[in-house]
Short mmCIF file of C-alpha atoms in Angstrom, two decimals:
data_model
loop_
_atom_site.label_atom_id
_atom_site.label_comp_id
_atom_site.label_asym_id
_atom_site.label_seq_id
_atom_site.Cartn_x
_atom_site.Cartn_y
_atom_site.Cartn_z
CA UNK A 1 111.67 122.82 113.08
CA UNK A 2 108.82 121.90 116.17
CA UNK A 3 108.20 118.48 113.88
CA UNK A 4 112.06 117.60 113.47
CA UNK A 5 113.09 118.60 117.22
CA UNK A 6 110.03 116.61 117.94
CA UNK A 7 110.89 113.66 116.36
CA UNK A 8 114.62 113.55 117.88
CA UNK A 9 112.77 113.46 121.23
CA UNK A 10 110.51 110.99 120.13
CA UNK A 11 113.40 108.86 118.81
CA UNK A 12 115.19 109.22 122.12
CA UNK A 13 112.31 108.16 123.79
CA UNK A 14 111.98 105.18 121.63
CA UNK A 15 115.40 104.17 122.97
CA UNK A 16 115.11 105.20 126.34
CA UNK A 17 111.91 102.96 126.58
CA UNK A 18 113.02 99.99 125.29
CA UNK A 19 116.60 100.32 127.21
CA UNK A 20 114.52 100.31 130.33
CA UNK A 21 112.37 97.30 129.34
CA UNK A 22 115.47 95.05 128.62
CA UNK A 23 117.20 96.10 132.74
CA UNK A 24 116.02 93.06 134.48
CA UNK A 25 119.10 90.97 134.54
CA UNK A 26 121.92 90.39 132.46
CA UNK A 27 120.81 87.20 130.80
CA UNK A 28 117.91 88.45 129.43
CA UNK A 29 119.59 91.67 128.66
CA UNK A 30 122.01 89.79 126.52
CA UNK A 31 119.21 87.54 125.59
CA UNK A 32 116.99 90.41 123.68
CA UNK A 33 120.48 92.03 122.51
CA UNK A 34 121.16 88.64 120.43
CA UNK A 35 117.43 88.85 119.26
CA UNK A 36 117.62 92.34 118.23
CA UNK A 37 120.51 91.54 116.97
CA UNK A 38 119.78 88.53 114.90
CA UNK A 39 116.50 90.57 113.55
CA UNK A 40 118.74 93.72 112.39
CA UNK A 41 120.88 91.23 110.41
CA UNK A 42 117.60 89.47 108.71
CA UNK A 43 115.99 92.99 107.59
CA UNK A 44 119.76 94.07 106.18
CA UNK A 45 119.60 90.78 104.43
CA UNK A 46 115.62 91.50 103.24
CA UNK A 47 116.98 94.84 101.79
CA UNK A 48 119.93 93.45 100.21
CA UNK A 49 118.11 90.67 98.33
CA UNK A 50 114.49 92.74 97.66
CA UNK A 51 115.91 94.44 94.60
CA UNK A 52 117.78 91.60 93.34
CA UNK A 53 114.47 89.65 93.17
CA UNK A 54 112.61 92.59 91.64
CA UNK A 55 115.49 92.50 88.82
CA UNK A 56 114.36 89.25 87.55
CA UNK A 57 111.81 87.86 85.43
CA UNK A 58 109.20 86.41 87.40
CA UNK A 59 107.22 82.39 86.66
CA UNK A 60 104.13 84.89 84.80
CA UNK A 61 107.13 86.70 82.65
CA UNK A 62 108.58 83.52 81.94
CA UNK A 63 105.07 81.98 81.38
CA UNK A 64 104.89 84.46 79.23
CA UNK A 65 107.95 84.02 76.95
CA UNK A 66 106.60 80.24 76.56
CA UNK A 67 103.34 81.66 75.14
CA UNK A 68 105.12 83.83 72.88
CA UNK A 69 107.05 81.08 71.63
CA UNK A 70 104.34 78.88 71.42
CA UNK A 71 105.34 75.92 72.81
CA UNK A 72 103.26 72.67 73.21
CA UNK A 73 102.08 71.25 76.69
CA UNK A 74 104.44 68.51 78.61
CA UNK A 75 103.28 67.27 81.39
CA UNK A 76 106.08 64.33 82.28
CA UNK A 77 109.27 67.88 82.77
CA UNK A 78 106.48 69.24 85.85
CA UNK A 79 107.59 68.54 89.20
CA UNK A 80 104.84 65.56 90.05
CA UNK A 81 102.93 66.47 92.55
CA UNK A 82 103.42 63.49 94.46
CA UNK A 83 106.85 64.69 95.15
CA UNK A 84 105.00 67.51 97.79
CA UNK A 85 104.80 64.83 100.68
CA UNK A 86 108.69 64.19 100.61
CA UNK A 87 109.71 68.21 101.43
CA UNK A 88 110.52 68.69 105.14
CA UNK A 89 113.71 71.24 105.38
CA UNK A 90 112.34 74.66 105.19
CA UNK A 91 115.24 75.06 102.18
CA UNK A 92 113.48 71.40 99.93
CA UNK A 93 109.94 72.88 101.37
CA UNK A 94 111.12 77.14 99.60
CA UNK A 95 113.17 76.05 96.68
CA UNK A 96 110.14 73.93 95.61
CA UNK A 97 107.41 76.01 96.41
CA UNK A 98 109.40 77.73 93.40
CA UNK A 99 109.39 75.15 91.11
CA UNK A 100 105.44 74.44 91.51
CA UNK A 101 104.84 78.09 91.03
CA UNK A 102 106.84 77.82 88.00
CA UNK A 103 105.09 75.09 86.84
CA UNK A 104 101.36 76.41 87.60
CA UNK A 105 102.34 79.27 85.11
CA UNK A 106 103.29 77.19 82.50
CA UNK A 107 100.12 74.99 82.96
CA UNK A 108 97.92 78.42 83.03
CA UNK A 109 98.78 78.56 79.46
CA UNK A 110 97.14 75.11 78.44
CA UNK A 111 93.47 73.88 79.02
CA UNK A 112 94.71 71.46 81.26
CA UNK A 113 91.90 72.35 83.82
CA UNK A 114 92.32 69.26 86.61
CA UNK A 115 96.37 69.68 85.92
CA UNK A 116 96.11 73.43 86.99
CA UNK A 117 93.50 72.45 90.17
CA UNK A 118 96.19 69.87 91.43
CA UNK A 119 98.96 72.62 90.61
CA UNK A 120 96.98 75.41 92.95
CA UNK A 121 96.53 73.16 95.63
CA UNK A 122 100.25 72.02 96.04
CA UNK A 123 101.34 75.56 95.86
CA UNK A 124 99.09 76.33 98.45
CA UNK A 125 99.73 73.26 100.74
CA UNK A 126 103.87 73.69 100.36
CA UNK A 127 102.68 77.75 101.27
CA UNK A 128 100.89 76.75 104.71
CA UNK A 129 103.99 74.40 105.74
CA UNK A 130 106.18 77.28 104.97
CA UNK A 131 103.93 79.43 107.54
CA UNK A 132 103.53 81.74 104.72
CA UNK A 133 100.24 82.35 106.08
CA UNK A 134 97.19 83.82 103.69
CA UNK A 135 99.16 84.13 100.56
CA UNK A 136 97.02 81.87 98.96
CA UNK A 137 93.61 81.84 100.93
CA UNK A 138 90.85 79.31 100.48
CA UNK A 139 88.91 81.66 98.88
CA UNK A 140 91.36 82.10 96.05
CA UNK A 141 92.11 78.07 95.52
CA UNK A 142 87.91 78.92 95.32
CA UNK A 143 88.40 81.25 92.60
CA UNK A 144 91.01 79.77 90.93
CA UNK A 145 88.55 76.68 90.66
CA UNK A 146 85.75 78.39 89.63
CA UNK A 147 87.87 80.30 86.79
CA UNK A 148 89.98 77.37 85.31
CA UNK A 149 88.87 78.15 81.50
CA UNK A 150 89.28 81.82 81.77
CA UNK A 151 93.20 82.51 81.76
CA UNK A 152 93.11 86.35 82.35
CA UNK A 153 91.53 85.64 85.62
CA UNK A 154 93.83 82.61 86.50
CA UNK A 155 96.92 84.53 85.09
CA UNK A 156 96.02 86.98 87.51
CA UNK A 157 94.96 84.92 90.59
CA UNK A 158 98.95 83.85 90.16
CA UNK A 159 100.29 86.56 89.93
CA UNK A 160 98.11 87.60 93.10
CA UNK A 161 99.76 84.79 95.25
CA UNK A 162 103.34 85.51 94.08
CA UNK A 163 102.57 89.08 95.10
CA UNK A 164 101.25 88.16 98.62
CA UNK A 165 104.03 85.61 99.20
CA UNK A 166 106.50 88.20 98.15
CA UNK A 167 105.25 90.67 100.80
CA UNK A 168 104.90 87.94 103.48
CA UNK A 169 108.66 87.16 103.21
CA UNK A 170 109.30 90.29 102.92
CA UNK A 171 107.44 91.46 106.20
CA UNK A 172 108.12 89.03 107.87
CA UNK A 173 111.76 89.10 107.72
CA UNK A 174 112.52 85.79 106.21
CA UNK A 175 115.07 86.50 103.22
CA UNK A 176 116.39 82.74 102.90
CA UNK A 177 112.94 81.57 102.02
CA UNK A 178 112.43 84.68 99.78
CA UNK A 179 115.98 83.64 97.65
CA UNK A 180 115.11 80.08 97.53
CA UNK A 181 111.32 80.28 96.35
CA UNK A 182 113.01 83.04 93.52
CA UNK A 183 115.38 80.47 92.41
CA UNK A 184 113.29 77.41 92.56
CA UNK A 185 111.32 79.51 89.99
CA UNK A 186 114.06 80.88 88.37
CA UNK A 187 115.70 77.31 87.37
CA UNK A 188 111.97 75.65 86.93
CA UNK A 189 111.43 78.03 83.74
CA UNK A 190 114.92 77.60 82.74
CA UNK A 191 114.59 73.77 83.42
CA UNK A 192 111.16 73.92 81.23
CA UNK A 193 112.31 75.90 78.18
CA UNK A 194 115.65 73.43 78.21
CA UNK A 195 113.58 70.16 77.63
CA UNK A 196 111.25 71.42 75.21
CA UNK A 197 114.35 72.54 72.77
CA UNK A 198 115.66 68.83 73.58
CA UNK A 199 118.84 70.34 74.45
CA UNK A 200 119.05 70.78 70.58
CA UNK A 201 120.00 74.20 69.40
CA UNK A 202 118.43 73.55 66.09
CA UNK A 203 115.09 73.57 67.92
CA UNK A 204 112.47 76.81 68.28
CA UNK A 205 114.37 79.27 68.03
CA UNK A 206 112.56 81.67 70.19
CA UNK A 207 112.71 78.88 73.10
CA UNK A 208 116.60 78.63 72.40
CA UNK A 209 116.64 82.43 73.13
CA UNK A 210 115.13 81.89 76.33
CA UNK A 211 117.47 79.88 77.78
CA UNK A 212 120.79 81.84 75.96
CA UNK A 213 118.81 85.55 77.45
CA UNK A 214 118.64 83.94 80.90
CA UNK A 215 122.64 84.37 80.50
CA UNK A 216 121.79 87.59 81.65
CA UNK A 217 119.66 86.79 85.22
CA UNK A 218 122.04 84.43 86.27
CA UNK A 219 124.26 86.96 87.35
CA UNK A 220 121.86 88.34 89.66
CA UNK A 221 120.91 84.52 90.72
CA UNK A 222 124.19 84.48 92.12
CA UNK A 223 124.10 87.82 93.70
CA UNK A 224 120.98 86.63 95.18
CA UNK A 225 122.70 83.54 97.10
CA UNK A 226 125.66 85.53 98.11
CA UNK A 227 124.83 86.82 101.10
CA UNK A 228 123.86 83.63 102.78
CA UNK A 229 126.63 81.26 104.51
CA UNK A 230 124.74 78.04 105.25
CA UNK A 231 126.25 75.18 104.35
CA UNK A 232 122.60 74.42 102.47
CA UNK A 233 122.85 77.23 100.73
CA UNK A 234 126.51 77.20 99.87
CA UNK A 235 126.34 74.28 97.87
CA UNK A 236 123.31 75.73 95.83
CA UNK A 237 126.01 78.55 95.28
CA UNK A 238 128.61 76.28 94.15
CA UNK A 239 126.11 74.81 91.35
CA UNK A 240 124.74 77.74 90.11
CA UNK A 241 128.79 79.18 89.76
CA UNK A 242 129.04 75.99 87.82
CA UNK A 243 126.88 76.90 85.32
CA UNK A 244 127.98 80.25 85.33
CA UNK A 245 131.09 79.01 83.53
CA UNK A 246 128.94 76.78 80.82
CA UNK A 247 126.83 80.36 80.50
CA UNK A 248 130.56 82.28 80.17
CA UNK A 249 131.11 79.86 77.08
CA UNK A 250 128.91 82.16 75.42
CA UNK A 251 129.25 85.22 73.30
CA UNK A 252 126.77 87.74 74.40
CA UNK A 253 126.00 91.15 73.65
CA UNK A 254 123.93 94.29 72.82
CA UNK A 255 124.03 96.72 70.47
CA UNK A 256 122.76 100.57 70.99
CA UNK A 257 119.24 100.94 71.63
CA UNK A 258 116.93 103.13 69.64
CA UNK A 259 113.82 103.99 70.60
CA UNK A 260 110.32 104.15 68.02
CA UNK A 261 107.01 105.40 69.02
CA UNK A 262 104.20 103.77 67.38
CA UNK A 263 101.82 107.31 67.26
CA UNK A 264 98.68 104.53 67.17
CA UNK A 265 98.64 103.13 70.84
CA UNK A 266 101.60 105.19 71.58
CA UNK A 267 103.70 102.44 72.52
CA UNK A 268 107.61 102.07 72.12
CA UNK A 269 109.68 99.48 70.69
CA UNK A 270 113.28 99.25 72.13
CA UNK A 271 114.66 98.49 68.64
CA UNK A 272 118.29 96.81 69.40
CA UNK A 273 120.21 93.58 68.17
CA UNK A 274 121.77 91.18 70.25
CA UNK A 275 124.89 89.21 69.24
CA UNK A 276 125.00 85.97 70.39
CA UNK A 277 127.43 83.23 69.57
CA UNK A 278 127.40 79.67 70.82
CA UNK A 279 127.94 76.36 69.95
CA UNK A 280 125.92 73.30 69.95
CA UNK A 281 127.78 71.59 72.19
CA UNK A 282 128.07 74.46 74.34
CA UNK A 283 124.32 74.26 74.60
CA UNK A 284 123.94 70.86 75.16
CA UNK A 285 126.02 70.78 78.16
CA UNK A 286 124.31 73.70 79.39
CA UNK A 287 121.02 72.17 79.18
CA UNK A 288 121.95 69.14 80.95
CA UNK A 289 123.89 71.13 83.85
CA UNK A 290 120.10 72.74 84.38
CA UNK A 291 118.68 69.18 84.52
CA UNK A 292 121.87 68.35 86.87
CA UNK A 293 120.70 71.37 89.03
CA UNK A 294 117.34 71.02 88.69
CA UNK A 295 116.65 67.61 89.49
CA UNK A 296 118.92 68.11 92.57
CA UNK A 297 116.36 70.69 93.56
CA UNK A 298 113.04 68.35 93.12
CA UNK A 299 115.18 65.28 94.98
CA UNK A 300 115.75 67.34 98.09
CA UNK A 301 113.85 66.53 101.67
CA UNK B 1 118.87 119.52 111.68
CA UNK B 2 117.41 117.28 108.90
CA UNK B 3 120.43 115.40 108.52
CA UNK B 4 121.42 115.30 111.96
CA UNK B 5 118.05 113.53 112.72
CA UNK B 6 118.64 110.67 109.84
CA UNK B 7 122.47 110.09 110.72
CA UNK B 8 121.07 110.24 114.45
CA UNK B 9 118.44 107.44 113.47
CA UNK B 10 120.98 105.42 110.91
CA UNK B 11 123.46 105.21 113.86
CA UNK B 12 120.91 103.76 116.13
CA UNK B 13 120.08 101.23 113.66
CA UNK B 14 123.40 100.93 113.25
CA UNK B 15 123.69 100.14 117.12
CA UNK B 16 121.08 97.94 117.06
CA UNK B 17 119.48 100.09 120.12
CA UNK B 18 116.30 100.54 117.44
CA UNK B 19 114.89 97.65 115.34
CA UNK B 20 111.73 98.96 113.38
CA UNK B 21 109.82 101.68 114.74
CA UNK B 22 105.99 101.75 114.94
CA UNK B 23 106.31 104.94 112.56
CA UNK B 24 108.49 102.76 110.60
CA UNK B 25 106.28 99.96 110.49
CA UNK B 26 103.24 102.23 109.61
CA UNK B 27 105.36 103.95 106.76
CA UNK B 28 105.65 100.27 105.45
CA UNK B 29 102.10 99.32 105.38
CA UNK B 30 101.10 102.84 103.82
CA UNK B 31 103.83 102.33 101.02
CA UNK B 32 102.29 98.94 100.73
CA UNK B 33 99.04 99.69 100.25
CA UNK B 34 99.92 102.80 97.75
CA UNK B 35 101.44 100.54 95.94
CA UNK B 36 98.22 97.81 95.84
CA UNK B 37 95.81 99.96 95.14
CA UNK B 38 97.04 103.08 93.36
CA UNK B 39 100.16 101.88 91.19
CA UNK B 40 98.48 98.18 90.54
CA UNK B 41 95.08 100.80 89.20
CA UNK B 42 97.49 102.37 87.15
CA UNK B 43 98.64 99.60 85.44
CA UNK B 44 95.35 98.47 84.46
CA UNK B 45 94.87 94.62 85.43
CA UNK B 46 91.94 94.08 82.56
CA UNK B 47 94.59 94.76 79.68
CA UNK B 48 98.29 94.11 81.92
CA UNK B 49 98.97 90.62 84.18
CA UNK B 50 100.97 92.28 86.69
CA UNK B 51 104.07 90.44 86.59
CA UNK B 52 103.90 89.07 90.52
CA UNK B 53 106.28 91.49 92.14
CA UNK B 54 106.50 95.15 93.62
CA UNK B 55 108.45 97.28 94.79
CA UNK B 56 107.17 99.85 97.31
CA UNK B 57 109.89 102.42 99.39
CA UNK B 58 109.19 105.40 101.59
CA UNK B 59 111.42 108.22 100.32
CA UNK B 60 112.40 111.80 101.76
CA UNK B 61 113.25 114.75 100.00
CA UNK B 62 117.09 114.30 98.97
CA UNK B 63 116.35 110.99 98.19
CA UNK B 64 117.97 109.20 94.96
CA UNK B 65 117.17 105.54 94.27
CA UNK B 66 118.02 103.02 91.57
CA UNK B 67 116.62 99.91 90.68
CA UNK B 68 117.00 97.41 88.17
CA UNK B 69 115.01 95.20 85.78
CA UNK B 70 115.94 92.56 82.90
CA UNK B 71 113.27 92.66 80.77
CA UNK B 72 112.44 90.29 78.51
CA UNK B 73 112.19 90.28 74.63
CA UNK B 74 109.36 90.73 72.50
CA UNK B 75 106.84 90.84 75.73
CA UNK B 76 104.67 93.53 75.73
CA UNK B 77 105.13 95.57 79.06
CA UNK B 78 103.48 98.36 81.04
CA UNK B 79 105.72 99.91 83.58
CA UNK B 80 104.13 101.98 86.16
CA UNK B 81 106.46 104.13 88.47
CA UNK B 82 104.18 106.22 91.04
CA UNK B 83 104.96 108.73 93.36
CA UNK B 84 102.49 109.61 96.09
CA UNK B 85 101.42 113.48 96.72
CA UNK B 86 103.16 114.31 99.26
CA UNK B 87 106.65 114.44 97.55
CA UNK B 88 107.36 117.51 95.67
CA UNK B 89 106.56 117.87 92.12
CA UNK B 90 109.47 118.44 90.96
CA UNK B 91 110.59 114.57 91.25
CA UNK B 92 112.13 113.44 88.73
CA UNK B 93 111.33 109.41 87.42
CA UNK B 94 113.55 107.81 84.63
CA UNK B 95 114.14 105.07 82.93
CA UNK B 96 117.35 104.56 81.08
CA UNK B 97 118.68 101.46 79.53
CA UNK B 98 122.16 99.76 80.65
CA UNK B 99 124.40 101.97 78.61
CA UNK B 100 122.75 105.33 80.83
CA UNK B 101 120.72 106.53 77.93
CA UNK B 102 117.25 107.83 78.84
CA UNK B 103 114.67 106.10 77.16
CA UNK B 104 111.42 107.77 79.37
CA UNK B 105 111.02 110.62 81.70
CA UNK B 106 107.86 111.89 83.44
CA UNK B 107 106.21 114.86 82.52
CA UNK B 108 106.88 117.93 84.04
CA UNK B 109 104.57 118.10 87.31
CA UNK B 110 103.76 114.53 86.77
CA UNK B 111 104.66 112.31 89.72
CA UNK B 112 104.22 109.09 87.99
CA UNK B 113 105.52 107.57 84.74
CA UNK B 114 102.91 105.05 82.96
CA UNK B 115 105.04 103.40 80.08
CA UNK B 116 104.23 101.00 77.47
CA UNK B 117 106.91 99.25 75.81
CA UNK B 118 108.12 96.16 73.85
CA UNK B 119 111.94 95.38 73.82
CA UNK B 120 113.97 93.80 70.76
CA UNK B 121 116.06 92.23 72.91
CA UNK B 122 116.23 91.05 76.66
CA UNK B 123 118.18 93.87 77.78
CA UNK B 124 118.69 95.58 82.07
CA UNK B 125 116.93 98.54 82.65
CA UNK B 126 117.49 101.17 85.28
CA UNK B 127 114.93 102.89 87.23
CA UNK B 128 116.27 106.49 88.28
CA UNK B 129 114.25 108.14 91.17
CA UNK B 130 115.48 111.28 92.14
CA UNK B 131 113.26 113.71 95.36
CA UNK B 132 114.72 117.64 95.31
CA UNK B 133 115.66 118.38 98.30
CA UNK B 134 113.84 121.04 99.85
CA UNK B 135 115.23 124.46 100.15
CA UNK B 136 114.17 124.84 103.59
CA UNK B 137 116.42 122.07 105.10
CA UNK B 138 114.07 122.04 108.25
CA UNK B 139 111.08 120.77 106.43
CA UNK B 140 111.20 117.78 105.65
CA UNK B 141 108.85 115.91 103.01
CA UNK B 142 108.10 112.03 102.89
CA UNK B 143 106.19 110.04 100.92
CA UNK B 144 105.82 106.55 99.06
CA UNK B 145 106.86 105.19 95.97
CA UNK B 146 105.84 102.37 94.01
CA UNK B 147 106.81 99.94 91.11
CA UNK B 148 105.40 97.28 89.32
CA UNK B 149 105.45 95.89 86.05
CA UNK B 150 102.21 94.18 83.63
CA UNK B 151 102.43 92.28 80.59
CA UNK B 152 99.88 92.42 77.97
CA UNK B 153 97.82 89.77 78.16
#
């Protein structure tokens, strides 16, 4: 009871304080009203996004899926890195910060040692113009350097820097560059698994289900974008509700799961089926919206 | 007097008379770190790539939370869903797949769920936290949670 009545007290006198700090006149009263203002509306916007962006699969899940589905190395679908010097707007400079992280994890997979060293540093360079301070120190372009043939520790230097950037944005209040980075990733992966099928559905079949599951994100994509009213960001909406309706074209769903224990390393398979029905066609277009989409991304300044 | 003290703080976030509090702040970093160092030990970073994101809360008794995650098929995954001590024991973790069916619970006294699992198909899963209340409504209990996911590597 002494610790709750305390705390209303305390509360009070959190209020009371900074009431009387903000009595000077009323400019600067209204002044640190719009400020506190403005910074309520970017942490309501933090928490309304943060568990959207948990939801989906992140560039090392989607890395990943590529290894599982053992695809081949293509350098000429990456982002060139050349492209860095052209990103100005803090939306060209997020959205592709995205696509290179995207891009790093699918290189991680290769031995494509000087590819992943140019990779690490563009990350890191299109991080410091961001102000995303320390998410990817020195010391870890160091270590990442250092540890180019040994994947478990550059698998988990990556996923070290999307974790730090992550709790940056988050800390620092900045949602728009949070959603942006998350779908620059987001459509990189999609973008990557799309021209390795060559938009054929014929191709790997366990690449073709990466892009048909991703069905399934998409929705929360466009969760992700809708609490944002910039014009900027609008028009991102409007393409990624464009491919929504290619994605609707499909048949999609999930039967009952089951669950089996395996009693050796006690782990448990979600046994379930999925139904999916789409046509070639279908897929086609949907590929080349992504490329449509994608390449928009990579051509912003 | 519990309640009164959270609708009393909602309203003057509500306001916008408070932004964050130091307290607030502090609560933050602690979750934070919980999360980095206990959950991310938990989910064992020789054997699991942790998967880039986290999610870390500060949660008082009462509390129910839900989260989502697609997962992805045919990846081998650790989840790791950690309470910290000072929320009762009685918490209750799940993990239940889209149509509500439970697939994992802690154990009983546990106050983390460490689950290793491979999925058929890339399905939405739903993380169910739920803190008991406590029976004296003029004690109040915080603490942190965390929750990340690993794939094998």
């Amino acid at each position: 009871m002494k610790k709750t009545i305390f705390r209303f007290f305390l509360s009070l006198f959190v209020v009371v304080s900074l009431s009387g700090c903000t009595t000077d006149t009323n400019n600067s009263d209204t002044t640190n009203q719009e400020v506190d203002k403005e910074q309520i509306d970017l942490q309501e916007l933090m928490n309304q996004i943060k568990p959207i962006i948990y939801a989906l699969p992140s560039p090392v899940e989607t890395a990943m899926m590529f290894e599982n589905a053992k695809v081949g190395f293509n350098e000429t679908i990456l982002n060139p890195v050349s492209n860095m010097a052209s990103y100005s707007s803090s939306h060209a400079l997020a959205l592709n910060l995205g696509i290179y992280s995207a891009d790093l994890s699918y290189i991680s997979l290769y031995e494509q040692s000087q590819t992943a060293i140019q990779y690490m540093a563009t990350t890191k360079k299109m991080a410091d113009k961001l102000g995303i301070l320390d998410a990817i120190s020195e010391e870890t372009v160091k270590k990442f350097e250092e540890n180019v043939n040994n994947r478990s520790v550059i698998m988990n230097t990556i996923s070290q820097t999307l974790l730090n950037t992550d709790s940056y944005l988050e800390e620092n209040y900045r949602p728009e560059v949070a959603a942006l980075t998350v779908i620059g990733g987001w459509i990189e992966g999609l973008y990557i698994a799309t021209q390795l099928t060559e938009k054929s559905l014929d191709s790997n079949e366990d690449l073709v289900n990466i892009v048909i599951d991703q069905k399934i994100s998409l929705t929360d994509v466009i969760s992700l974008m809708a609490p944002f009213k910039s014009d900027e960001m609008k028009e991102i909406d409007k393409q990624l509700k464009k491919l929504k309706t290619i994605y609707d074209k499909i048949e999609y769903s999930t039967g009952i799961v089951e669950t089996e224990i395996n009693s050796d390393d006690n782990q448990t398979t979600l046994k379930s089926q999925s139904n999916i029905k789409v046509s070639p066609e279908t897929f086609t277009e949907l590929c080349t919206e992504v490329e449509q989409i994608r390449n928009s991304f990579v051509q912003m300044n | 007097m519990k309640n009164i003290f959270k609708l009393i703080i909602v309203l003057l976030f509500s306001t916008g008379l408070v932004t964050e509090s130091k307290a607030q702040l502090f609560g933050k970093t602690k979750c934070k770190s919980f999360a980095t160092t206990y959950a991310l030990g938990l989910l064992d970073t020789l054997q699991y790539t942790p998967n880039g994101r986290y999610t870390a809360l500060k949660l008082y008794d009462g509390d129910e939370v839900r989260m989502f995650k697609t997962i992805s098929r045919d990846l081998d995954y650790r989840a790791v869903v950690a309470l910290s001590n000072d929320l009762p024991e009685k918490s209750k973790i799940q993990i239940l797949d889209f149509n509500h069916k439970v697939l994992k619970t802690n154990e009983k006294g546990k106050r983390s769920l460490v689950w290793d699992f491979t999925s058929e198909t890339t399905q939405r899963l739903i993380i169910a936290i739920k803190i008991p209340a406590h029976k004296d409504e003029n004690i109040e209990q915080t603490g942190c949670v965390a929750i990340m996911f690993g794939v094998k590597k």
